[in-house]
Amino acid sequence: MHSQFRPCIDLHNGQVKQIVGGTLHDTDAGQLHTNFVSVEPAAYYARLYREHQLQGGHVIMLGPGNQQAAAEALAAYPDGLQVGGGITVDNACEWIGRGASK
């Protein structure tokens, strides 16, 4: 059995981050701990995933302030990434129009 790599871009305050599980809280931002904070924007990783033909990935918006970075990532890899975090029946078509895969 082969494992399949699923690329992921986690966004927090517009930055790509790897957050330590259980440390992201709506009420206490001081509790946030990260393993990694990228100097590169989300679109950089989306282009990298596209160039290497990685499929089945997603962009996750963890809280507010991530819409621009998510939109740029989707534009860099149209129909190549799903998007999550704050997606509703009212805005889903807008995100698909920005390049999110279905």
PDB file of C-alpha atoms in Angstrom:
ATOM      1  CA  MET A   1       0.000   0.000   0.000  1.00  0.00           C
ATOM      2  CA  HIS A   2       1.338   3.409  -0.955  1.00  0.00           C
ATOM      3  CA  SER A   3       0.897   6.589   1.025  1.00  0.00           C
ATOM      4  CA  GLN A   4      -0.216   9.671  -0.811  1.00  0.00           C
ATOM      5  CA  PHE A   5       1.120  13.099   0.081  1.00  0.00           C
ATOM      6  CA  ARG A   6      -1.654  15.676   0.407  1.00  0.00           C
ATOM      7  CA  PRO A   7      -0.265  19.205   0.228  1.00  0.00           C
ATOM      8  CA  CYS A   8      -1.665  21.642   2.741  1.00  0.00           C
ATOM      9  CA  ILE A   9      -1.373  25.383   3.256  1.00  0.00           C
ATOM     10  CA  ASP A  10      -2.509  26.499   6.721  1.00  0.00           C
ATOM     11  CA  LEU A  11      -3.058  30.232   6.980  1.00  0.00           C
ATOM     12  CA  HIS A  12      -3.154  32.246  10.191  1.00  0.00           C
ATOM     13  CA  ASN A  13      -3.176  36.059  10.077  1.00  0.00           C
ATOM     14  CA  GLY A  14      -2.254  35.858   6.387  1.00  0.00           C
ATOM     15  CA  GLN A  15       0.893  33.778   6.963  1.00  0.00           C
ATOM     16  CA  VAL A  16       1.653  30.143   6.216  1.00  0.00           C
ATOM     17  CA  LYS A  17       2.136  28.417   9.559  1.00  0.00           C
ATOM     18  CA  GLN A  18       2.360  25.001  11.112  1.00  0.00           C
ATOM     19  CA  ILE A  19       0.526  25.365  14.400  1.00  0.00           C
ATOM     20  CA  VAL A  20       1.029  23.036  17.337  1.00  0.00           C
ATOM     21  CA  GLY A  21      -2.213  21.124  17.816  1.00  0.00           C
ATOM     22  CA  GLY A  22      -4.586  22.517  20.405  1.00  0.00           C
ATOM     23  CA  THR A  23      -2.865  25.897  20.782  1.00  0.00           C
ATOM     24  CA  LEU A  24      -5.102  27.937  18.439  1.00  0.00           C
ATOM     25  CA  HIS A  25      -7.848  29.604  20.478  1.00  0.00           C
ATOM     26  CA  ASP A  26     -10.344  32.314  19.523  1.00  0.00           C
ATOM     27  CA  THR A  27     -10.176  33.926  22.944  1.00  0.00           C
ATOM     28  CA  ASP A  28      -6.457  33.823  23.786  1.00  0.00           C
ATOM     29  CA  ALA A  29      -4.035  34.508  20.923  1.00  0.00           C
ATOM     30  CA  GLY A  30      -1.133  34.315  23.382  1.00  0.00           C
ATOM     31  CA  GLN A  31      -1.599  30.544  23.623  1.00  0.00           C
ATOM     32  CA  LEU A  32      -0.628  29.987  19.968  1.00  0.00           C
ATOM     33  CA  HIS A  33       2.516  27.928  19.444  1.00  0.00           C
ATOM     34  CA  THR A  34       4.005  27.225  16.033  1.00  0.00           C
ATOM     35  CA  ASN A  35       6.454  24.688  14.689  1.00  0.00           C
ATOM     36  CA  PHE A  36       7.043  26.741  11.549  1.00  0.00           C
ATOM     37  CA  VAL A  37       6.212  30.190  10.163  1.00  0.00           C
ATOM     38  CA  SER A  38       7.072  30.674   6.499  1.00  0.00           C
ATOM     39  CA  VAL A  39       8.786  33.694   5.038  1.00  0.00           C
ATOM     40  CA  GLU A  40       7.199  32.715   1.713  1.00  0.00           C
ATOM     41  CA  PRO A  41       3.594  33.599   0.843  1.00  0.00           C
ATOM     42  CA  ALA A  42       0.876  31.001   0.322  1.00  0.00           C
ATOM     43  CA  ALA A  43       1.051  31.446  -3.458  1.00  0.00           C
ATOM     44  CA  TYR A  44       4.680  30.272  -3.394  1.00  0.00           C
ATOM     45  CA  TYR A  45       3.612  26.871  -2.045  1.00  0.00           C
ATOM     46  CA  ALA A  46       0.647  26.662  -4.408  1.00  0.00           C
ATOM     47  CA  ARG A  47       2.981  27.223  -7.380  1.00  0.00           C
ATOM     48  CA  LEU A  48       5.359  24.599  -6.001  1.00  0.00           C
ATOM     49  CA  TYR A  49       2.501  22.093  -5.674  1.00  0.00           C
ATOM     50  CA  ARG A  50       1.343  22.883  -9.214  1.00  0.00           C
ATOM     51  CA  GLU A  51       4.862  22.527 -10.671  1.00  0.00           C
ATOM     52  CA  HIS A  52       5.220  19.111  -9.028  1.00  0.00           C
ATOM     53  CA  GLN A  53       1.680  18.083 -10.023  1.00  0.00           C
ATOM     54  CA  LEU A  54       0.632  17.425  -6.425  1.00  0.00           C
ATOM     55  CA  GLN A  55      -3.105  16.938  -6.190  1.00  0.00           C
ATOM     56  CA  GLY A  56      -5.721  16.675  -3.463  1.00  0.00           C
ATOM     57  CA  GLY A  57      -4.376  19.564  -1.408  1.00  0.00           C
ATOM     58  CA  HIS A  58      -6.096  22.348   0.422  1.00  0.00           C
ATOM     59  CA  VAL A  59      -5.766  25.849   1.792  1.00  0.00           C
ATOM     60  CA  ILE A  60      -7.217  26.323   5.272  1.00  0.00           C
ATOM     61  CA  MET A  61      -8.027  29.777   6.633  1.00  0.00           C
ATOM     62  CA  LEU A  62      -7.589  29.599  10.404  1.00  0.00           C
ATOM     63  CA  GLY A  63      -9.467  32.661  11.590  1.00  0.00           C
ATOM     64  CA  PRO A  64      -9.805  36.125  10.046  1.00  0.00           C
ATOM     65  CA  GLY A  65      -7.250  37.937   7.908  1.00  0.00           C
ATOM     66  CA  ASN A  66      -6.523  35.108   5.490  1.00  0.00           C
ATOM     67  CA  GLN A  67      -8.786  35.760   2.517  1.00  0.00           C
ATOM     68  CA  GLN A  68      -6.222  37.588   0.388  1.00  0.00           C
ATOM     69  CA  ALA A  69      -3.508  34.975   0.916  1.00  0.00           C
ATOM     70  CA  ALA A  70      -5.984  32.163   0.195  1.00  0.00           C
ATOM     71  CA  ALA A  71      -7.189  33.873  -2.991  1.00  0.00           C
ATOM     72  CA  GLU A  72      -3.587  34.319  -4.179  1.00  0.00           C
ATOM     73  CA  ALA A  73      -2.838  30.635  -3.539  1.00  0.00           C
ATOM     74  CA  LEU A  74      -5.930  29.559  -5.489  1.00  0.00           C
ATOM     75  CA  ALA A  75      -4.972  31.858  -8.353  1.00  0.00           C
ATOM     76  CA  ALA A  76      -1.509  30.274  -8.418  1.00  0.00           C
ATOM     77  CA  TYR A  77      -2.984  26.758  -8.705  1.00  0.00           C
ATOM     78  CA  PRO A  78      -6.486  27.065 -10.205  1.00  0.00           C
ATOM     79  CA  ASP A  79      -8.639  23.973  -9.637  1.00  0.00           C
ATOM     80  CA  GLY A  80      -5.718  22.376  -7.795  1.00  0.00           C
ATOM     81  CA  LEU A  81      -6.584  23.137  -4.176  1.00  0.00           C
ATOM     82  CA  GLN A  82      -9.684  22.949  -2.048  1.00  0.00           C
ATOM     83  CA  VAL A  83     -10.340  25.781   0.383  1.00  0.00           C
ATOM     84  CA  GLY A  84     -11.707  25.670   3.910  1.00  0.00           C
ATOM     85  CA  GLY A  85     -12.312  27.854   6.915  1.00  0.00           C
ATOM     86  CA  GLY A  86     -15.154  30.322   6.747  1.00  0.00           C
ATOM     87  CA  ILE A  87     -16.717  28.812   3.639  1.00  0.00           C
ATOM     88  CA  THR A  88     -20.499  29.050   3.679  1.00  0.00           C
ATOM     89  CA  VAL A  89     -23.374  28.450   1.317  1.00  0.00           C
ATOM     90  CA  ASP A  90     -23.330  32.214   0.713  1.00  0.00           C
ATOM     91  CA  ASN A  91     -19.674  32.468  -0.388  1.00  0.00           C
ATOM     92  CA  ALA A  92     -18.846  29.008  -1.781  1.00  0.00           C
ATOM     93  CA  CYS A  93     -19.472  30.011  -5.403  1.00  0.00           C
ATOM     94  CA  GLU A  94     -17.205  33.027  -4.969  1.00  0.00           C
ATOM     95  CA  TRP A  95     -14.349  30.765  -3.784  1.00  0.00           C
ATOM     96  CA  ILE A  96     -14.914  28.353  -6.661  1.00  0.00           C
ATOM     97  CA  GLY A  97     -14.737  31.365  -8.974  1.00  0.00           C
ATOM     98  CA  ARG A  98     -11.404  32.269  -7.409  1.00  0.00           C
ATOM     99  CA  GLY A  99     -10.026  28.865  -8.371  1.00  0.00           C
ATOM    100  CA  ALA A 100     -10.945  26.477  -5.563  1.00  0.00           C
ATOM    101  CA  SER A 101     -11.413  22.897  -6.679  1.00  0.00           C
ATOM    102  CA  LYS A 102     -14.727  21.199  -6.073  1.00  0.00           C
TER     103      LYS A 102
END
